[in-house]
Coordinates of C-alpha atoms in Angstrom, one line a residue:
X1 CA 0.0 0.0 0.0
X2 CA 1.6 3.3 -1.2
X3 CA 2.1 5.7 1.8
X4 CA -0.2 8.6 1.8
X5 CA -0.2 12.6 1.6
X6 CA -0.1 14.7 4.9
X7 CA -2.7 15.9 5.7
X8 CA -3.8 19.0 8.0
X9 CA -3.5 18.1 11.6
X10 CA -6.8 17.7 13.6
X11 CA -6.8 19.4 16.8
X12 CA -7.8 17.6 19.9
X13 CA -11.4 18.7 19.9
X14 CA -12.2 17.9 16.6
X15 CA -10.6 14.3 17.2
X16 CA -12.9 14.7 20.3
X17 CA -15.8 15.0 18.3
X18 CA -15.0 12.7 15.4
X19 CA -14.6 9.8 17.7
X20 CA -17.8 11.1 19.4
X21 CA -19.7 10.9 16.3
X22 CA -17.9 7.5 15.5
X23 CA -19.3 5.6 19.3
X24 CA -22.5 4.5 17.9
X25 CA -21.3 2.6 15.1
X26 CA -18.0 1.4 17.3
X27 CA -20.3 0.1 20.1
X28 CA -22.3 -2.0 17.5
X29 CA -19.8 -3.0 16.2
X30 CA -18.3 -4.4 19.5
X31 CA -21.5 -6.1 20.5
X32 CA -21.4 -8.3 17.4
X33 CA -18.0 -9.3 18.1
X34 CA -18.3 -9.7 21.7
X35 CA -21.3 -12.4 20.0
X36 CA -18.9 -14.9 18.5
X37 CA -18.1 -17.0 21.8
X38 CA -14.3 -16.9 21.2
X39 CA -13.1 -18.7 24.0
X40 CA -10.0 -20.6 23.1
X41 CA -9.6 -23.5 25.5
X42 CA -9.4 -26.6 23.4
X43 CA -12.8 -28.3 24.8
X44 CA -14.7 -25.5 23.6
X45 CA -15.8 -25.2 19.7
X46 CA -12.4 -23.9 18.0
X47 CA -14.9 -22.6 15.2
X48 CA -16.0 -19.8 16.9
X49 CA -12.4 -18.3 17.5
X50 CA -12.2 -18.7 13.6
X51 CA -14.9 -16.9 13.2
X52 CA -13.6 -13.9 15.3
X53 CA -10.4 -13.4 13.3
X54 CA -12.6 -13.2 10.5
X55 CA -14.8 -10.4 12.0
X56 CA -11.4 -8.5 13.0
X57 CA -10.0 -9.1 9.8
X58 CA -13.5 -7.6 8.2
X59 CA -13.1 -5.0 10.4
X60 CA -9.9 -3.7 9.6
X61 CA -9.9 -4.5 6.2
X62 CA -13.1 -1.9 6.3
X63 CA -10.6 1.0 7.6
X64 CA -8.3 0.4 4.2
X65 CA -5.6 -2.0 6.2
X66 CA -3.9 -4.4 4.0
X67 CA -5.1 -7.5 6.2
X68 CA -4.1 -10.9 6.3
X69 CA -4.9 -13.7 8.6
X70 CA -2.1 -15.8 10.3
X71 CA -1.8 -19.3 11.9
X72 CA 1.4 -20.9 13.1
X73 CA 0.7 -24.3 14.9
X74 CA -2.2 -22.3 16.9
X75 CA -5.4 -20.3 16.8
X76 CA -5.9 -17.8 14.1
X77 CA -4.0 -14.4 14.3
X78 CA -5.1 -11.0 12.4
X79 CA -2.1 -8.4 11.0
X80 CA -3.2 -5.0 9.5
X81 CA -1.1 -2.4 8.0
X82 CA -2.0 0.9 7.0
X83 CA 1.0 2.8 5.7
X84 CA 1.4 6.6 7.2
X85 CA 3.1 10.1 5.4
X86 CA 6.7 9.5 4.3
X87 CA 9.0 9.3 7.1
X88 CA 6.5 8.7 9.7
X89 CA 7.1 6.2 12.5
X90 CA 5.2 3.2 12.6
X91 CA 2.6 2.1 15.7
X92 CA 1.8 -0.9 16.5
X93 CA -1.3 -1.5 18.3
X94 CA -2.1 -4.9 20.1
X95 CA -5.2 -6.9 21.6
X96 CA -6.1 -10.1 21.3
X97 CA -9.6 -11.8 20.3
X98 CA -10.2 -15.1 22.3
X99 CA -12.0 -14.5 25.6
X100 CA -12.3 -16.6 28.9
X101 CA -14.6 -19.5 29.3
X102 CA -18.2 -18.1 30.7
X103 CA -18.3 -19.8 33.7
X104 CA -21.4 -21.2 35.5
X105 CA -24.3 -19.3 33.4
X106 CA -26.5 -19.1 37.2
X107 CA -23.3 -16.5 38.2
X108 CA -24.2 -14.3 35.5
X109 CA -27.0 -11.2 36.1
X110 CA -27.1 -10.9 31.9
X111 CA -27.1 -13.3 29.1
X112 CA -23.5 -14.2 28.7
X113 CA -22.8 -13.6 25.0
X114 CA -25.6 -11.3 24.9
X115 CA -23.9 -7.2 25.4
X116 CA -26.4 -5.6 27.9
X117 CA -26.5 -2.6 29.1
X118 CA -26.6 -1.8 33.0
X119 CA -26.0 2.1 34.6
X120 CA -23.7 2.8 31.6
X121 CA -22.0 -0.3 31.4
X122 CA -22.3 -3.2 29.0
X123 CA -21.9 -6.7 30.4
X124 CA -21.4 -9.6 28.5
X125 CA -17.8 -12.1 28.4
X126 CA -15.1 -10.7 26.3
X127 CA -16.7 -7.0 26.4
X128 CA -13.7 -6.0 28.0
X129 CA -11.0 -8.3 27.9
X130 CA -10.4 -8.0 25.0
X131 CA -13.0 -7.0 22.5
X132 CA -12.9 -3.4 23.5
X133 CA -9.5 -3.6 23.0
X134 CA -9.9 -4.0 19.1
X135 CA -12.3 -1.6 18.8
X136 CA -10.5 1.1 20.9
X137 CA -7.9 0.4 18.1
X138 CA -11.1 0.6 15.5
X139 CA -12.1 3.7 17.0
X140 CA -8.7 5.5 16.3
X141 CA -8.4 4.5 12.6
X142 CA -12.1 6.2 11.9
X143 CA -11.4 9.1 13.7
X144 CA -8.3 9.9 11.5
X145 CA -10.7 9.0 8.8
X146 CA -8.6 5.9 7.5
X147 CA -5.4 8.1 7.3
X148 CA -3.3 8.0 10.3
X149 CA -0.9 10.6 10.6
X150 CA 1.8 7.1 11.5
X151 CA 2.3 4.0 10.2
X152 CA -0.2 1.5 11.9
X153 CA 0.2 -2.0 12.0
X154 CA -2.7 -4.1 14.0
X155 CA -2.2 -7.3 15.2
X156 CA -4.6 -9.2 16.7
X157 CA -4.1 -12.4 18.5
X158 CA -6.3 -15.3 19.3
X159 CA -5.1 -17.3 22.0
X160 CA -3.6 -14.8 24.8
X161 CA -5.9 -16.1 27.4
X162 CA -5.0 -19.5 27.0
X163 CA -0.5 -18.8 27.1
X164 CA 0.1 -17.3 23.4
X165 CA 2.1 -20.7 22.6
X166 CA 2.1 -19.9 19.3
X167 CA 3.7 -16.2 19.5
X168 CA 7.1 -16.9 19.7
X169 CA 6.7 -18.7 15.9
X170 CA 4.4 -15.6 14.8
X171 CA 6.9 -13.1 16.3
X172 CA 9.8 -14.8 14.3
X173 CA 8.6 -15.3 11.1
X174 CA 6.5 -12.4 11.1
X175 CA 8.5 -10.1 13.1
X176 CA 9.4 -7.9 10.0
X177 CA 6.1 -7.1 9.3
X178 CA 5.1 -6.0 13.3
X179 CA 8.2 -3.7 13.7
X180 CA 7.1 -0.4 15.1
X181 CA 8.7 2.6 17.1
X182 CA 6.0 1.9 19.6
X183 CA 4.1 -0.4 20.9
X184 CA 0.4 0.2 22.5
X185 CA -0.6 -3.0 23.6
X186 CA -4.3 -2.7 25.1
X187 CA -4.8 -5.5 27.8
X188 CA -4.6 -4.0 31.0
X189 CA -6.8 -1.1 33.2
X190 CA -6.9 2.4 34.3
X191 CA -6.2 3.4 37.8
X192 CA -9.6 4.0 38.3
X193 CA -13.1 5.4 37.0
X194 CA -12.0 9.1 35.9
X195 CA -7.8 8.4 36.4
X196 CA -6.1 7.1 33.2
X197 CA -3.1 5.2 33.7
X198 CA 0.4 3.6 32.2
X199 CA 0.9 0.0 33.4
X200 CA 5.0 -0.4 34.0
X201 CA 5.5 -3.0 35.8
X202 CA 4.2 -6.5 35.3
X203 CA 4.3 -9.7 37.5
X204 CA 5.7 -13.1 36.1
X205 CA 4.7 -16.4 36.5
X206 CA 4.9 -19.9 37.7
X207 CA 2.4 -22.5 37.7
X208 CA 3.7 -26.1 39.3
X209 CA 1.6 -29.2 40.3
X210 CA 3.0 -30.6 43.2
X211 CA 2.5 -34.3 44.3
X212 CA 3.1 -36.0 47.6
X213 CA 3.1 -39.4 48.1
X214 CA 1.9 -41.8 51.5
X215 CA 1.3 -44.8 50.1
X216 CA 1.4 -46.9 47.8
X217 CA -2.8 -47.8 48.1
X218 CA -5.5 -46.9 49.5
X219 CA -6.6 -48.4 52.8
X220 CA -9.1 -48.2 55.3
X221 CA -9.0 -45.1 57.4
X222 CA -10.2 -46.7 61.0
X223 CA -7.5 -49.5 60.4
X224 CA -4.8 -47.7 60.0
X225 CA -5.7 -43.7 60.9
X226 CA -3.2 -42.6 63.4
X227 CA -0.6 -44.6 62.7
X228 CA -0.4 -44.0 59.1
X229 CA -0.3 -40.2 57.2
X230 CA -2.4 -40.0 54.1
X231 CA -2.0 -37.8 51.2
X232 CA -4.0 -35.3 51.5
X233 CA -3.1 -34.5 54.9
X234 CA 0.2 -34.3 54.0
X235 CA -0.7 -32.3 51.1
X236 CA -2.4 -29.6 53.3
X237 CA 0.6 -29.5 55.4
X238 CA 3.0 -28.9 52.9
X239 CA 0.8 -26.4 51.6
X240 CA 0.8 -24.8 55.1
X241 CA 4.6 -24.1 54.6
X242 CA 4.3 -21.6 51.5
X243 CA 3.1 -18.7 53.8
X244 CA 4.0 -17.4 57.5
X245 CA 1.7 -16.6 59.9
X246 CA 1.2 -12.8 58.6
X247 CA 0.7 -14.4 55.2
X248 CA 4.1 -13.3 54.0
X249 CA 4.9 -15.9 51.0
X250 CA 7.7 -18.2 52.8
X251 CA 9.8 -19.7 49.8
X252 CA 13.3 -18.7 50.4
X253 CA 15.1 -16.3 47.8
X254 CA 12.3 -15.2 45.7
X255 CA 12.9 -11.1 44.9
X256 CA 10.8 -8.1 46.2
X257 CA 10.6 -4.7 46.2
X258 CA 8.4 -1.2 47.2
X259 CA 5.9 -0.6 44.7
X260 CA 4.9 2.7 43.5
X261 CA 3.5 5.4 46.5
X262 CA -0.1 5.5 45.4
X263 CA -2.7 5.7 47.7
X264 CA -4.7 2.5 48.3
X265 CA -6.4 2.4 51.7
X266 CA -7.4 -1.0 53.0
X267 CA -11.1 0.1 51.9
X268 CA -10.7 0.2 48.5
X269 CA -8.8 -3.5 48.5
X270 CA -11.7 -4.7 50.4
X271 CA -14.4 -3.0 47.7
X272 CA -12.7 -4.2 45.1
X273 CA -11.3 -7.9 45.9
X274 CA -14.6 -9.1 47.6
X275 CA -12.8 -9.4 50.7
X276 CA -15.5 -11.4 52.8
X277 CA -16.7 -9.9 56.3
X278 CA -14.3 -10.3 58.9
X279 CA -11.2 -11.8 56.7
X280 CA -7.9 -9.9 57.0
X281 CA -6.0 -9.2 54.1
X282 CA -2.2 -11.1 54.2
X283 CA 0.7 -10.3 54.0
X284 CA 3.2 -7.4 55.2
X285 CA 4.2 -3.8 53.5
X286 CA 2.2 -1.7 51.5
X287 CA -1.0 -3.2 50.0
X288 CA 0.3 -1.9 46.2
X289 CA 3.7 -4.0 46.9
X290 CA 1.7 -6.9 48.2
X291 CA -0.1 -6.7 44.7
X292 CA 2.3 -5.6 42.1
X293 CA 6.1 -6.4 43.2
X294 CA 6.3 -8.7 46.0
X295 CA 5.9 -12.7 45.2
X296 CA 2.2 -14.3 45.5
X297 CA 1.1 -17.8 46.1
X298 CA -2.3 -19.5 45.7
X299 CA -3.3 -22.4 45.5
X300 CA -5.5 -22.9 42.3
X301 CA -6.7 -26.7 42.1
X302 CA -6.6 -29.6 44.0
X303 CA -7.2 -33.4 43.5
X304 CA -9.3 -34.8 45.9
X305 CA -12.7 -37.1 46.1
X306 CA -15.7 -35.0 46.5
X307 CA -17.3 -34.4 50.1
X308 CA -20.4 -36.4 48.5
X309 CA -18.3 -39.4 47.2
X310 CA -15.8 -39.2 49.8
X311 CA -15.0 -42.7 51.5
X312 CA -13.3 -43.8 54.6
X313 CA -10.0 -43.9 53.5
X314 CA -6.6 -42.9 53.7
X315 CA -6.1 -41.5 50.1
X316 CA -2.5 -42.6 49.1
X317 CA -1.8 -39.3 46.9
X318 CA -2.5 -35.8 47.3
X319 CA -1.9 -33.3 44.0
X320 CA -2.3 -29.6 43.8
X321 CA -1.9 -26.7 41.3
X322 CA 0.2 -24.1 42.8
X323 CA 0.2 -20.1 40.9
X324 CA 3.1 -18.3 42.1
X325 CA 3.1 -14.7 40.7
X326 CA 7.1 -13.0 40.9
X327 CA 8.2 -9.7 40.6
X328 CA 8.3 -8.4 37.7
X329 CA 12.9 -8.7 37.2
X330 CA 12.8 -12.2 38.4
X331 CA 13.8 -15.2 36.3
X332 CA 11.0 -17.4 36.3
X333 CA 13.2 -20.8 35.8
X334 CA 14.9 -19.6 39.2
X335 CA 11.7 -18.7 41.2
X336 CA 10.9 -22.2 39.8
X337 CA 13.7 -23.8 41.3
X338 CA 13.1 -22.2 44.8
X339 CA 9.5 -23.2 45.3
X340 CA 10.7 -27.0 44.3
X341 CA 13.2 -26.8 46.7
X342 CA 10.9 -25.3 49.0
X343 CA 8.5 -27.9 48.5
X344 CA 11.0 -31.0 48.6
X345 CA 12.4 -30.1 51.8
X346 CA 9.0 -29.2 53.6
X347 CA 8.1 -33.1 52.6
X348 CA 5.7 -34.0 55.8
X349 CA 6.7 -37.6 57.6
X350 CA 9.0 -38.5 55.0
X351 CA 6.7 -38.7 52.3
X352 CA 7.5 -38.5 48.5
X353 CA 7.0 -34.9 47.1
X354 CA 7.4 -34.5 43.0
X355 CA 6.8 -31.0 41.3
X356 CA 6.1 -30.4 38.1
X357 CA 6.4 -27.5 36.3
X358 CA 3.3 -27.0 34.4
X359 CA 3.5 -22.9 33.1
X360 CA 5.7 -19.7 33.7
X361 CA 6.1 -16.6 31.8
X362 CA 8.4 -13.3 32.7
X363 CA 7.1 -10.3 34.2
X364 CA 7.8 -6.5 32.7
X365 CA 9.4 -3.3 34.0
X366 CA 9.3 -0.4 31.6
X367 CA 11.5 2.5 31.7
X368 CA 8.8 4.3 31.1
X369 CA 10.8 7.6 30.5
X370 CA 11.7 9.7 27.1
X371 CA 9.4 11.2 24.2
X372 CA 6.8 8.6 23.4
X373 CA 5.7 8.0 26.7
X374 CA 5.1 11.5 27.6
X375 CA 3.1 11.8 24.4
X376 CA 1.2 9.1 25.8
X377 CA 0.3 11.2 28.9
X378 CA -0.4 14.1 27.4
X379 CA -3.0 12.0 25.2
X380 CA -4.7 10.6 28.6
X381 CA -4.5 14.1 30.4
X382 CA -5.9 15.5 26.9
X383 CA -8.8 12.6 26.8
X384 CA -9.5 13.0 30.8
X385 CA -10.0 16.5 30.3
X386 CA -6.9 17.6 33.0
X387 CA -7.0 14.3 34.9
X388 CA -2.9 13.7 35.5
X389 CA -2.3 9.9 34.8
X390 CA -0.7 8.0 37.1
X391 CA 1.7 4.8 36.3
X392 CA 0.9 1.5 38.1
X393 CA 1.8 -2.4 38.4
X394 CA -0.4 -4.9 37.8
X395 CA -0.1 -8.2 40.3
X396 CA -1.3 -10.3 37.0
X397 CA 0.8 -11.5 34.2
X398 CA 1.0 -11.2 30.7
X399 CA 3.6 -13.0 29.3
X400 CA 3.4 -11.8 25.7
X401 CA 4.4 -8.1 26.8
X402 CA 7.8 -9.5 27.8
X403 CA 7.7 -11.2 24.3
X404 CA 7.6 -8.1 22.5
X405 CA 10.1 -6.0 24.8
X406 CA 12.5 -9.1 23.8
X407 CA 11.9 -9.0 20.0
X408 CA 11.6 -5.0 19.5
X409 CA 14.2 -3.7 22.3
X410 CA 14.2 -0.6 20.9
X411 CA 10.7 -0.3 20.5
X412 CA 8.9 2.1 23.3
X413 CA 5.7 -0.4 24.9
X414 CA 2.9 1.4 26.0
X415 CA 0.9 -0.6 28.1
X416 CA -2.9 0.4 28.5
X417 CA -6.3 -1.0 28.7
X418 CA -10.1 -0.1 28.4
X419 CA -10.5 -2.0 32.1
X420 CA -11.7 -0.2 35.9
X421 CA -11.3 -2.0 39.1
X422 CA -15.1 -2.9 38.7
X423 CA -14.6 -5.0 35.4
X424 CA -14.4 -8.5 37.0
X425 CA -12.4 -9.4 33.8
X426 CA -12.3 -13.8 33.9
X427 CA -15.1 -13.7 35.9
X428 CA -19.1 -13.8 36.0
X429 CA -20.6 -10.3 35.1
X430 CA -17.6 -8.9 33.0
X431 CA -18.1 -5.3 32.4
X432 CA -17.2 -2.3 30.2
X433 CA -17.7 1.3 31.6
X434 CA -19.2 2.9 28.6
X435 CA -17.6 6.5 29.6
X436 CA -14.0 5.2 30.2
X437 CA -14.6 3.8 26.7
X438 CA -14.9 6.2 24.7
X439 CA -12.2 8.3 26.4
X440 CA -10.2 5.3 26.0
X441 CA -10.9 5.8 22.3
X442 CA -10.2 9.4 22.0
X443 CA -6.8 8.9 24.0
X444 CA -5.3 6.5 21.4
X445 CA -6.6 8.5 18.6
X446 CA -4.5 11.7 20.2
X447 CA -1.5 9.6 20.9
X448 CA -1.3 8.3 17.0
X449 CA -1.8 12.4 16.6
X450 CA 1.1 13.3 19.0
X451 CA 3.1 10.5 17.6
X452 CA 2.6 12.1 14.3
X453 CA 4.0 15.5 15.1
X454 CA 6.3 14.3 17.1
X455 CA 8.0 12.2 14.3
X456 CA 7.9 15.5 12.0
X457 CA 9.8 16.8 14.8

């Protein structure tokens, strides 16, 4: 595609109105999306997530990208490029497609596939995470009327909630194609309703299954209880060992430091966590450090007979599913070989402990310093109408934006998202705040703007 002729710079409220104009037609455009029940974990219908990277494909192709649809070995991926003026940089501008399973339909307070709106926000699975990411990406094309004043490049993937295994491939053999002075990669959430913000810092992750061992069978549990451990017990004593008594994650080595000095009174962490009546939070130091830069351990599955089929019996083997989030510098091969030796030499009464490592992915820290990210600001401040944004961590992980620092090191990553604390992204009732959307919109449509300029400059 030949690049195209400069044209007159918009100034921020005619971009203001022009993606004001442009929310009706984004927002129906995001319902039919959020429709196709993407969800890319293998047992459900793979059709569906073919059928969103043809709707995002559509979708872009509508804006005048040159659009193509990529698979390497996994689910479906979409690449756009729209070429900008002559020496221009290039952005590129990430989300991803496939959504969560739904979850137990009697959790849900709307149809799950079904966009419905509720006190100016639209519920429905994969509203948020990450349709609205794609269309906040939409939204800035058609306000710059299909002529960016950068390079853009989409890409789109469709398997981010299930560990990107394909990336690496796509990022190699494609990597030409998604180079870009900077990066916008739209996964992640604003500080708050009304307070834009930059995510720099990123937890990693480890997931293990850990296995210990009593016996070699099952046996009856009045023959041989008290005499005899089983594996279950054992199981919840090893388990036991991962914390301290505050709560304080107990494995050995692992690295921490201060997070950023926001404030975050133990009010808001109980409002927005669903902290039950009467529980104490955990843990020691700041709540932001106890989310974002100090190590986390929770125990996410165990195998065990139901309390309605249980029997009396000593059950020989007890297996768990451990998710240890790091902070966001630490090698996640060597925070896996501190919780194994953790867990080997915690074994209870002798018995045989095997861990397994089942998943892990690096954490991020931005130097979130120089030209392109103060653009970025002064497109929230700009979009918030004065609001300073503030830069935060994020206790979750997402692999894939390691990925991308690792291939395009000199590329500047802008992390950002269409999410609030009340989204409830992965679980029942998902959310989009219709507001924060469009503003949302309007920020990334000033920052291709700044970006722009600041290229000419």
């Amino acid at each position: 595609m030949s690049e195209q002729t400069q044209q007159p710079s918009p100034s921020t409220a005619d971009l203001a109105a022009r993606v004001h104009d442009a929310m009706p037609g984004i927002r129906s455009d995001l319902e039919a999306l959020t429709r196709i029940p993407s969800v890319s974990l293998d047992s459900f219908d793979q059709r569906h997530v073919d059928d969103s990277a043809q709707a995002v494909a559509d979708l872009l192709a509508a804006e005048g990208m040159d659009v193509r649809v990529v698979r390497e070995g996994g689910r479906p991926a979409v690449i756009g490029h729209l070429a900008g003026p002559q020496g221009a940089p290039t952005v590129l501008l990430y989300a991803h497609h496939d959504v969560q399973p739904p979850g137990e339909e009697a959790d849900w307070n709307t149809p799950i596939f079904e966009p419905t709106e509720i006190d100016g926000r639209l519920y429905a699975r994969g509203v948020a995470d990450d349709k609205a990411g794609i269309m906040a990406h939409v939204a800035a094309l058609r306000a710059h009327g299909g002529k960016p004043p950068v390079g853009v490049t989409v890409f789109v993937e469709g398997e981010e909630e299930v560990g990107s295994d394909s990336l690496p491939t796509i990022l190699e053999r494609h990597g030409d194609a998604l180079a870009a002075d900077a990066i916008v990669l739209a996964d992640s959430q604003n500080w708050k309703i009304g307070v834009p913000a930059l995510t720099t810092t990123l937890r990693g992750l480890v997931r293990v299954v850990v296995e210990v061992k009593a016996l070699e069978h099952g046996v009856h549990s009045g023959m041989f209880g008290g005499a005899v451990p089983d594996g279950l017990t054992a199981l919840a004593r090893l388990l036991a060992t991962l914390h301290d008594d505050e709560g304080n994650v107990a494995v050995a080595g692992l690295q921490s430091s201060e997070a950023a000095d926001l404030d975050y009174p133990e009010e808001t962490l109980r409002a927005e966590s669903g902290l039950a009546e009467g529980v104490q939070p955990i843990g020691s130091g700041s709540f932001l450090s106890r989310l974002w830069t100090k190590p986390a351990l929770t125990v996410i599955g165990i195998d065990a007979p139901t309390v309605a089929k249980a029997a009396n019996l000593l059950t020989p083997v007890g297996r768990a599913k451990i998710s240890m989030r790091i902070h966001p510098a630490e090698v996640p091969e060597t925070a896996y070989q501190l919780l194994k030796k953790h867990l080997e030499d915690n074994a209870p009464w002798g018995c045989q402990v095997s861990v397994t490592l089942d998943d892990h992915g690096s954490g991020f820290a931005a130097n979130a310093q120089g030209p392109i990210y103060e653009e970025a600001r002064a497109a929230f401040r700009d979009a918030w109408e004065g609001t300073e944004p503030v830069d935060i961590g994020v206790g979750g992980s997402i692999p894939f934006v390691a990925a991308f620092a690792e291939r395009f090191p000199e590329a500047a990553i802008l992390v950002t998202g269409v999410e609030d604390p009340d989204t409830r992204a992965h679980a029942a009732n998902e959310s989009l705040h219709l507001g924060e959307f469009e503003r949302v919109c309007l920020a990334e449509a000033l920052l291709l703007e700044r970006l722009g300029r600041l290229g000419k400059d």
